[in-house]
mmCIF file of C-alpha atoms in Angstrom:
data_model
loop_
_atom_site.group_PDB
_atom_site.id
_atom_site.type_symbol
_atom_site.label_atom_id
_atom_site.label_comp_id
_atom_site.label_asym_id
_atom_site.label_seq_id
_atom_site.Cartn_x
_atom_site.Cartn_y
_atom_site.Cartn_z
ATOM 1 C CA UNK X 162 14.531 101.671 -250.268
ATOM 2 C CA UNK X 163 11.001 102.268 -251.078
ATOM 3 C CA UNK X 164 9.913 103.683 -254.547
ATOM 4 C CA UNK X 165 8.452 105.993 -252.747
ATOM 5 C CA UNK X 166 5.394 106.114 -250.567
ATOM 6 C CA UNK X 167 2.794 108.331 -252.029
ATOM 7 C CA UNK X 168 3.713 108.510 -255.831
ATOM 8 C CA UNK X 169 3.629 104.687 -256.198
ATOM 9 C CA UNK X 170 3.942 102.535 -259.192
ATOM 10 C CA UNK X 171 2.728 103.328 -262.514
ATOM 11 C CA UNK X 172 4.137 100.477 -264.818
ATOM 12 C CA UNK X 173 5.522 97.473 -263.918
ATOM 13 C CA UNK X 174 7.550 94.702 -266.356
ATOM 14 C CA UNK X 175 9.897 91.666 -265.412
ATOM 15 C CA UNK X 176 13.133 91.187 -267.391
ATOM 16 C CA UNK X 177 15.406 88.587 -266.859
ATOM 17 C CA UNK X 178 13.926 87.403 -263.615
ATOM 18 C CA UNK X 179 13.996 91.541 -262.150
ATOM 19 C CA UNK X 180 10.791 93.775 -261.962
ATOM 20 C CA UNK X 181 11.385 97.176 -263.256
ATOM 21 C CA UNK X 182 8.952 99.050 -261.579
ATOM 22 C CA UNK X 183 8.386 102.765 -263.163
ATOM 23 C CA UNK X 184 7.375 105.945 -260.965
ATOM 24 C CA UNK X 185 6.441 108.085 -263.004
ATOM 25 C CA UNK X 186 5.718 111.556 -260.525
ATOM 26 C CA UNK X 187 9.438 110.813 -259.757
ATOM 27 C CA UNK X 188 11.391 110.161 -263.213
ATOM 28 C CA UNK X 189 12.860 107.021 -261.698
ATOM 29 C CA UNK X 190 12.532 103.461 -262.482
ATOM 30 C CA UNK X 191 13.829 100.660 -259.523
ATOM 31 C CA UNK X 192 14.978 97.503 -260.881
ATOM 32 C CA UNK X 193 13.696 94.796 -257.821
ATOM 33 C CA UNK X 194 14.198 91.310 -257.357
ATOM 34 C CA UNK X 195 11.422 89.407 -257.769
ATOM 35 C CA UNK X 196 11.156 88.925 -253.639
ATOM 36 C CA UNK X 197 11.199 93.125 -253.951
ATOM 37 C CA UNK X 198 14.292 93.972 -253.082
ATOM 38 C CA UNK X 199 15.783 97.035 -254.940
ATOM 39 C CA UNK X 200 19.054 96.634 -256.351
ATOM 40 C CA UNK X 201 19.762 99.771 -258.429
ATOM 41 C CA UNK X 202 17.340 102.918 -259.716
ATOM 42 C CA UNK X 203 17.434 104.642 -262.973
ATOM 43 C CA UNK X 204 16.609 108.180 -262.473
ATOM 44 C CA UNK X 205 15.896 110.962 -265.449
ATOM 45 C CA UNK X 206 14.616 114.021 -266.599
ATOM 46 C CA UNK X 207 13.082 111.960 -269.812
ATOM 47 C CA UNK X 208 11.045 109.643 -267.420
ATOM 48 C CA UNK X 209 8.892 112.013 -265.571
ATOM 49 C CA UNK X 210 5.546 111.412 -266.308
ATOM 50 C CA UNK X 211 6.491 108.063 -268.133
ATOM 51 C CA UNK X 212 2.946 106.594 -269.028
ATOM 52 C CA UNK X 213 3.619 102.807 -270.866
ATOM 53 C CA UNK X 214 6.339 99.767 -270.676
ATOM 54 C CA UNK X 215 7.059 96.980 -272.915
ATOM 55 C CA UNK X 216 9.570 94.733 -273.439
ATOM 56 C CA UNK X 217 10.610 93.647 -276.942
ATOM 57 C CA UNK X 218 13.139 91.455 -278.100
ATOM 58 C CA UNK X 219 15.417 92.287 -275.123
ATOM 59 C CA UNK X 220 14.746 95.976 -274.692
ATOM 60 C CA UNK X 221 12.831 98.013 -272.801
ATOM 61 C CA UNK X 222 10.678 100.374 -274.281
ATOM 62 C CA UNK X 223 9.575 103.075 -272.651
ATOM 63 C CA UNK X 224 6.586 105.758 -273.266
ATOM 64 C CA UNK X 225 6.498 109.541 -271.931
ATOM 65 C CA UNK X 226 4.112 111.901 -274.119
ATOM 66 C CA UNK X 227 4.522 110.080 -277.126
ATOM 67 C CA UNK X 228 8.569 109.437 -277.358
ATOM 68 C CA UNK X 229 9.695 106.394 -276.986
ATOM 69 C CA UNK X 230 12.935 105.536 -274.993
ATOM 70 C CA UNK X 231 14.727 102.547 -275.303
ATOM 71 C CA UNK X 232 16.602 100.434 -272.921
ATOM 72 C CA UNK X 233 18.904 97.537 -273.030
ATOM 73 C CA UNK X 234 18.792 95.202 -269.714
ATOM 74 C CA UNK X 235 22.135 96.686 -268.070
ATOM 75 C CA UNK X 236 20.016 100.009 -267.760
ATOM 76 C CA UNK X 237 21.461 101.886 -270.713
ATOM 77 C CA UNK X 238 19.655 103.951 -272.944
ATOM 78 C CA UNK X 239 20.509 102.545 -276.552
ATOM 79 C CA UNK X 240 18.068 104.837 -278.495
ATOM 80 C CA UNK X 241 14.421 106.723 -279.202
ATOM 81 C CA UNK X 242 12.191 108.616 -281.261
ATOM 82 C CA UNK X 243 9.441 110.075 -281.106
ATOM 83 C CA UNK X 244 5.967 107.945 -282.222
ATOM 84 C CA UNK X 245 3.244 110.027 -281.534
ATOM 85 C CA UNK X 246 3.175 113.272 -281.576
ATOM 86 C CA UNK X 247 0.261 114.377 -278.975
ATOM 87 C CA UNK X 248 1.491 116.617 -276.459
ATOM 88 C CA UNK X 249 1.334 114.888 -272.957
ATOM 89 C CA UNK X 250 -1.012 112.636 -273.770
ATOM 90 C CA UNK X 251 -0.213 108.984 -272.547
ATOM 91 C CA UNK X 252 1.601 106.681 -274.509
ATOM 92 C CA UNK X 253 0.807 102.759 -274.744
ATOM 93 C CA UNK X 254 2.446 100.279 -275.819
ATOM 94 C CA UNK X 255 2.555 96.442 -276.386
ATOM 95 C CA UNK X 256 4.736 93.732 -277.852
ATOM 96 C CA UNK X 257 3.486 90.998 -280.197
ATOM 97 C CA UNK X 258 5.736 89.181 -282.409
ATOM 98 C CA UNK X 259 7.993 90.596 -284.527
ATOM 99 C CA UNK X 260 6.059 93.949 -283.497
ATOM 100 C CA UNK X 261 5.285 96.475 -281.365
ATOM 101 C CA UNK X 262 2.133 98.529 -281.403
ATOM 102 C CA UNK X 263 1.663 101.966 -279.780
ATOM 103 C CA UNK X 264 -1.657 104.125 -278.717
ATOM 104 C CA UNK X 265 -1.937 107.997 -277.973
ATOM 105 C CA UNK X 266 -4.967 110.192 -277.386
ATOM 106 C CA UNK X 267 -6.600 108.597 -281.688
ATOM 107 C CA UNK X 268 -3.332 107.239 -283.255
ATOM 108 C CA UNK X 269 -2.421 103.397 -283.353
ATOM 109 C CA UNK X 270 0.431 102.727 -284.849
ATOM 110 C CA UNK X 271 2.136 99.055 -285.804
ATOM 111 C CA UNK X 272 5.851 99.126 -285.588
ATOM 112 C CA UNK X 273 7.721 96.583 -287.766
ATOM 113 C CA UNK X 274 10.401 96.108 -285.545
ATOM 114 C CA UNK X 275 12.216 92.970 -286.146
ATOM 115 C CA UNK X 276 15.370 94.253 -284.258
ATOM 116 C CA UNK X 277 16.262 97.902 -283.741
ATOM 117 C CA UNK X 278 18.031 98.966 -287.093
ATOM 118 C CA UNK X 279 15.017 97.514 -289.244
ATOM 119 C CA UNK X 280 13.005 99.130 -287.567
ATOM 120 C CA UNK X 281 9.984 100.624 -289.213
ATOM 121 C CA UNK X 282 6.192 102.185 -289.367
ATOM 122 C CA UNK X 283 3.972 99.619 -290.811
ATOM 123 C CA UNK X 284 0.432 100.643 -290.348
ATOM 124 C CA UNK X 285 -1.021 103.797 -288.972
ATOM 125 C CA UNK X 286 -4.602 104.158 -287.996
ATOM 126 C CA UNK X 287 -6.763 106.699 -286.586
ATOM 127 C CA UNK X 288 -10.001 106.765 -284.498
ATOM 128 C CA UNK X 289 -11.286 110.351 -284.931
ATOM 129 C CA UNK X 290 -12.521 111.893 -281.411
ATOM 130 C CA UNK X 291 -11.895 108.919 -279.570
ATOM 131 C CA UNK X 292 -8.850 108.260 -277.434
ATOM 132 C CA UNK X 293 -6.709 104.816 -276.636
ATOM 133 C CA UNK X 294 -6.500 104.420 -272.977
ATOM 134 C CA UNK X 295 -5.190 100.722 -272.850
ATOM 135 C CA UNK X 296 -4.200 98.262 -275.420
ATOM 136 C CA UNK X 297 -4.145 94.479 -274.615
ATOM 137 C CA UNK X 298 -3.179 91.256 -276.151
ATOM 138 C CA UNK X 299 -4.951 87.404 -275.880
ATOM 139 C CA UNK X 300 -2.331 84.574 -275.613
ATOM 140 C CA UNK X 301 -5.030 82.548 -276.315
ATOM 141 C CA UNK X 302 -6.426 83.746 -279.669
ATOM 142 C CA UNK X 303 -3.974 86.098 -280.758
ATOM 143 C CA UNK X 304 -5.871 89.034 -281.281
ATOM 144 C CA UNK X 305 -5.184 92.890 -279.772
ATOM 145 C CA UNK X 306 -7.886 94.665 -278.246
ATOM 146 C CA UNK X 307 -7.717 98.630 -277.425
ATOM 147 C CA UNK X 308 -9.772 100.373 -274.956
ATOM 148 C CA UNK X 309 -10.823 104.121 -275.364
ATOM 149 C CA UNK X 310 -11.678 107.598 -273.634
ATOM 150 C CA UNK X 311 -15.339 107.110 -275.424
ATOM 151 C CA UNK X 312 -15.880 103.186 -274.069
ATOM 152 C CA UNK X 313 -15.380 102.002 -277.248
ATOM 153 C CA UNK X 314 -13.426 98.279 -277.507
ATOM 154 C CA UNK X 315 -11.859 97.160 -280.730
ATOM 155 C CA UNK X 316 -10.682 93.970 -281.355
ATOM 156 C CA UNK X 317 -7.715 93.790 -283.648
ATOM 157 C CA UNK X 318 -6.318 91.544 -286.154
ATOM 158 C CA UNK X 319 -2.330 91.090 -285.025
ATOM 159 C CA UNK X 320 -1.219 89.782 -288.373
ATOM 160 C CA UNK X 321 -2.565 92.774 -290.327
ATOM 161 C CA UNK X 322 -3.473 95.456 -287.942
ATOM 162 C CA UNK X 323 -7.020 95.559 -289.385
ATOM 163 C CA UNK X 324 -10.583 96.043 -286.762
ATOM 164 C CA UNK X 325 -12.246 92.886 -286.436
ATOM 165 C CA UNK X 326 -14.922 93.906 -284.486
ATOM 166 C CA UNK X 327 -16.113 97.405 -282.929
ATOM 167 C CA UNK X 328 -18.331 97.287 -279.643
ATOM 168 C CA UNK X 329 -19.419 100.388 -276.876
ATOM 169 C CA UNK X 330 -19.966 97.851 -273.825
ATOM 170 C CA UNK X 331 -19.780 100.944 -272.029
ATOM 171 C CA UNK X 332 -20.117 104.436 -272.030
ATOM 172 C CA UNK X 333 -17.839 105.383 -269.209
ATOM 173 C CA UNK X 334 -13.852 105.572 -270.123
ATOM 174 C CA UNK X 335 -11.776 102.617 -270.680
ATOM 175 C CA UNK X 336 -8.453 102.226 -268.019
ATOM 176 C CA UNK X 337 -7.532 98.734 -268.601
ATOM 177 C CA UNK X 338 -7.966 95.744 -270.348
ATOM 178 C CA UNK X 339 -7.636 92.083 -269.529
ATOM 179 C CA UNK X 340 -8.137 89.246 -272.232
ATOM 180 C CA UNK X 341 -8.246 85.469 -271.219
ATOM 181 C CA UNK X 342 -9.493 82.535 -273.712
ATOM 182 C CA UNK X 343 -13.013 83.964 -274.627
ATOM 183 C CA UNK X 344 -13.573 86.717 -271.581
ATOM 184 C CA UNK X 345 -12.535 89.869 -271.795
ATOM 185 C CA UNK X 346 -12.984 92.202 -268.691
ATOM 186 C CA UNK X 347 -12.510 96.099 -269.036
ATOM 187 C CA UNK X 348 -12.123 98.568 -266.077
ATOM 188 C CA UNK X 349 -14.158 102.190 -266.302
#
Protein backbone atom coordinates (compact mmCIF):
# COMPACT_ATOMS: atom_id res chain seq x y z
CA UNK A 1 0.00 0.00 0.00
CA UNK A 2 1.46 3.12 -1.26
CA UNK A 3 0.43 6.59 0.18
CA UNK A 4 -0.27 7.29 -2.94
CA UNK A 5 1.77 8.00 -6.01
CA UNK A 6 1.29 11.51 -7.14
CA UNK A 7 0.02 13.39 -3.95
CA UNK A 8 3.05 12.26 -1.88
CA UNK A 9 4.11 13.16 1.55
CA UNK A 10 3.67 16.39 3.13
CA UNK A 11 4.76 15.86 6.86
CA UNK A 12 6.48 13.23 8.25
CA UNK A 13 7.11 12.39 12.33
CA UNK A 14 8.30 9.08 14.12
CA UNK A 15 6.48 7.99 17.30
CA UNK A 16 7.30 5.15 19.17
CA UNK A 17 9.62 3.64 16.62
CA UNK A 18 6.51 4.19 13.57
CA UNK A 19 6.64 7.06 10.91
CA UNK A 20 3.39 8.75 10.53
CA UNK A 21 3.58 10.01 7.27
CA UNK A 22 0.71 12.78 6.43
CA UNK A 23 -0.89 13.24 2.80
CA UNK A 24 -2.36 15.96 2.89
CA UNK A 25 -4.31 16.16 -0.97
CA UNK A 26 -5.78 12.88 0.48
CA UNK A 27 -6.94 13.53 4.28
CA UNK A 28 -5.07 10.41 5.30
CA UNK A 29 -2.16 9.81 7.45
CA UNK A 30 -0.23 6.01 7.14
CA UNK A 31 1.39 4.93 10.20
CA UNK A 32 4.78 2.84 8.61
CA UNK A 33 7.33 0.91 10.16
CA UNK A 34 10.40 2.34 10.13
CA UNK A 35 11.59 -0.30 7.13
CA UNK A 36 8.17 1.43 5.37
CA UNK A 37 5.83 -0.90 5.70
CA UNK A 38 2.23 0.42 6.31
CA UNK A 39 0.41 -1.04 9.03
CA UNK A 40 -2.83 0.97 9.41
CA UNK A 41 -4.11 4.60 7.79
CA UNK A 42 -6.05 7.25 9.46
CA UNK A 43 -8.30 8.80 7.02
CA UNK A 44 -10.57 12.21 7.61
CA UNK A 45 -12.43 14.94 6.43
CA UNK A 46 -10.40 17.26 9.15
CA UNK A 47 -6.99 16.25 7.54
CA UNK A 48 -7.32 17.41 4.05
CA UNK A 49 -5.00 19.91 3.38
CA UNK A 50 -3.18 19.20 6.79
CA UNK A 51 -0.07 21.62 6.57
CA UNK A 52 2.26 20.93 10.07
CA UNK A 53 3.12 17.85 12.61
CA UNK A 54 4.56 17.76 15.96
CA UNK A 55 4.80 15.56 18.56
CA UNK A 56 4.51 16.69 22.19
CA UNK A 57 4.59 14.91 25.25
CA UNK A 58 3.06 11.79 23.63
CA UNK A 59 0.59 13.33 21.24
CA UNK A 60 0.38 14.17 17.97
CA UNK A 61 -0.47 17.44 16.99
CA UNK A 62 -1.72 18.15 13.97
CA UNK A 63 -2.20 21.55 11.80
CA UNK A 64 -4.95 22.16 8.95
CA UNK A 65 -5.77 26.04 8.39
CA UNK A 66 -5.04 27.01 11.72
CA UNK A 67 -6.93 24.19 14.02
CA UNK A 68 -5.11 22.07 15.70
CA UNK A 69 -6.01 18.29 16.07
CA UNK A 70 -4.73 16.17 18.54
CA UNK A 71 -3.77 12.60 18.60
CA UNK A 72 -2.83 10.04 21.11
CA UNK A 73 -0.39 7.14 19.67
CA UNK A 74 -3.27 4.38 19.23
CA UNK A 75 -4.62 6.85 16.45
CA UNK A 76 -7.42 8.45 18.43
CA UNK A 77 -8.36 11.86 18.31
CA UNK A 78 -8.31 13.06 22.08
CA UNK A 79 -9.01 16.80 21.35
CA UNK A 80 -8.48 20.41 19.34
CA UNK A 81 -9.01 23.93 18.98
CA UNK A 82 -8.53 26.23 16.93
CA UNK A 83 -4.98 28.50 17.23
CA UNK A 84 -4.94 30.67 14.49
CA UNK A 85 -7.48 31.94 12.94
CA UNK A 86 -6.25 32.66 9.13
CA UNK A 87 -8.36 31.05 6.72
CA UNK A 88 -6.34 28.28 4.84
CA UNK A 89 -3.31 29.55 5.47
CA UNK A 90 -0.68 26.88 6.66
CA UNK A 91 -0.21 26.05 10.06
CA UNK A 92 3.34 25.28 11.76
CA UNK A 93 4.18 23.94 14.49
CA UNK A 94 7.08 22.81 16.81
CA UNK A 95 7.73 21.27 20.19
CA UNK A 96 10.27 22.60 22.70
CA UNK A 97 10.06 21.82 26.25
CA UNK A 98 7.28 22.17 28.19
CA UNK A 99 5.90 24.06 24.94
CA UNK A 100 4.68 24.16 21.77
CA UNK A 101 4.88 27.07 19.40
CA UNK A 102 2.68 27.63 16.32
CA UNK A 103 3.07 29.99 12.99
CA UNK A 104 0.27 31.14 10.45
CA UNK A 105 0.39 33.62 7.59
CA UNK A 106 1.94 36.88 10.86
CA UNK A 107 0.86 35.17 14.16
CA UNK A 108 3.37 33.19 16.49
CA UNK A 109 2.00 31.97 19.22
CA UNK A 110 3.77 30.07 22.46
CA UNK A 111 1.58 27.45 23.94
CA UNK A 112 2.17 26.64 27.64
CA UNK A 113 1.32 23.24 27.40
CA UNK A 114 2.66 21.23 30.17
CA UNK A 115 0.09 18.38 29.55
CA UNK A 116 -3.25 18.80 27.82
CA UNK A 117 -5.66 20.14 30.63
CA UNK A 118 -3.07 23.01 31.59
CA UNK A 119 -2.92 23.89 28.65
CA UNK A 120 -2.60 27.54 27.81
CA UNK A 121 -1.65 30.77 25.48
CA UNK A 122 1.47 32.24 26.79
CA UNK A 123 2.80 34.71 24.36
CA UNK A 124 1.35 35.98 21.16
CA UNK A 125 3.31 37.91 18.64
CA UNK A 126 2.78 39.41 15.39
CA UNK A 127 4.95 40.29 12.33
CA UNK A 128 2.78 42.76 10.36
CA UNK A 129 2.82 41.92 6.41
CA UNK A 130 5.11 39.22 6.73
CA UNK A 131 4.19 35.56 6.80
CA UNK A 132 5.80 32.33 8.81
CA UNK A 133 6.57 29.70 6.34
CA UNK A 134 8.76 27.37 8.61
CA UNK A 135 9.74 27.43 12.17
CA UNK A 136 12.84 25.47 13.40
CA UNK A 137 14.60 24.61 16.53
CA UNK A 138 18.75 24.20 17.38
CA UNK A 139 19.51 21.21 19.71
CA UNK A 140 22.59 22.73 19.99
CA UNK A 141 21.93 26.26 21.32
CA UNK A 142 18.45 26.17 22.12
CA UNK A 143 17.14 28.87 20.25
CA UNK A 144 13.91 28.88 17.58
CA UNK A 145 14.31 30.38 14.36
CA UNK A 146 11.19 31.22 11.92
CA UNK A 147 11.39 31.67 8.30
CA UNK A 148 8.96 34.03 6.34
CA UNK A 149 6.97 34.79 2.98
CA UNK A 150 9.22 38.23 2.92
CA UNK A 151 12.87 36.27 3.54
CA UNK A 152 13.02 37.52 6.72
CA UNK A 153 14.80 34.99 9.58
CA UNK A 154 14.27 35.57 13.25
CA UNK A 155 16.02 34.00 15.78
CA UNK A 156 14.07 33.39 18.93
CA UNK A 157 14.64 33.22 22.52
CA UNK A 158 12.85 29.64 23.68
CA UNK A 159 12.72 30.54 27.33
CA UNK A 160 10.82 33.80 26.77
CA UNK A 161 9.59 33.89 23.28
CA UNK A 162 11.35 37.24 22.72
CA UNK A 163 13.46 38.15 18.91
CA UNK A 164 17.00 37.89 19.43
CA UNK A 165 18.06 38.83 16.26
CA UNK A 166 16.22 39.94 12.88
CA UNK A 167 18.12 39.30 9.46
CA UNK A 168 16.72 39.41 5.40
CA UNK A 169 19.54 36.89 4.07
CA UNK A 170 17.25 36.77 1.32
CA UNK A 171 14.67 38.29 -0.51
CA UNK A 172 13.02 35.31 -2.06
CA UNK A 173 10.40 33.27 0.33
CA UNK A 174 11.45 31.13 3.10
CA UNK A 175 10.23 27.04 2.78
CA UNK A 176 12.38 25.50 5.30
CA UNK A 177 14.74 25.80 7.86
CA UNK A 178 17.59 23.69 9.14
CA UNK A 179 19.71 24.71 12.31
CA UNK A 180 22.94 22.73 13.31
CA UNK A 181 25.62 24.08 16.03
CA UNK A 182 26.40 27.57 14.45
CA UNK A 183 25.01 27.02 10.59
CA UNK A 184 21.86 27.63 9.71
CA UNK A 185 20.75 26.81 6.05
CA UNK A 186 17.32 28.16 4.65
CA UNK A 187 15.59 26.92 1.41
CA UNK A 188 13.87 29.78 -1.07
Amino acid sequence: DNVNRGCGPSNLILVNDKMWVAASQQGKIAICTLKGKVKSTIRDEELLGMNGMALHKELIWIANAGKIIMFDSSKQIIGSFQAHNAGRMATHILSHGDTVWTACSSELRIWDAPCLEMMSLAKEVSIGDGKYLCIAHSKDTGRIFTGSFNGELVMWNSRDGTPMQEMVPTLYSMSDIAVSKNNVWCVT
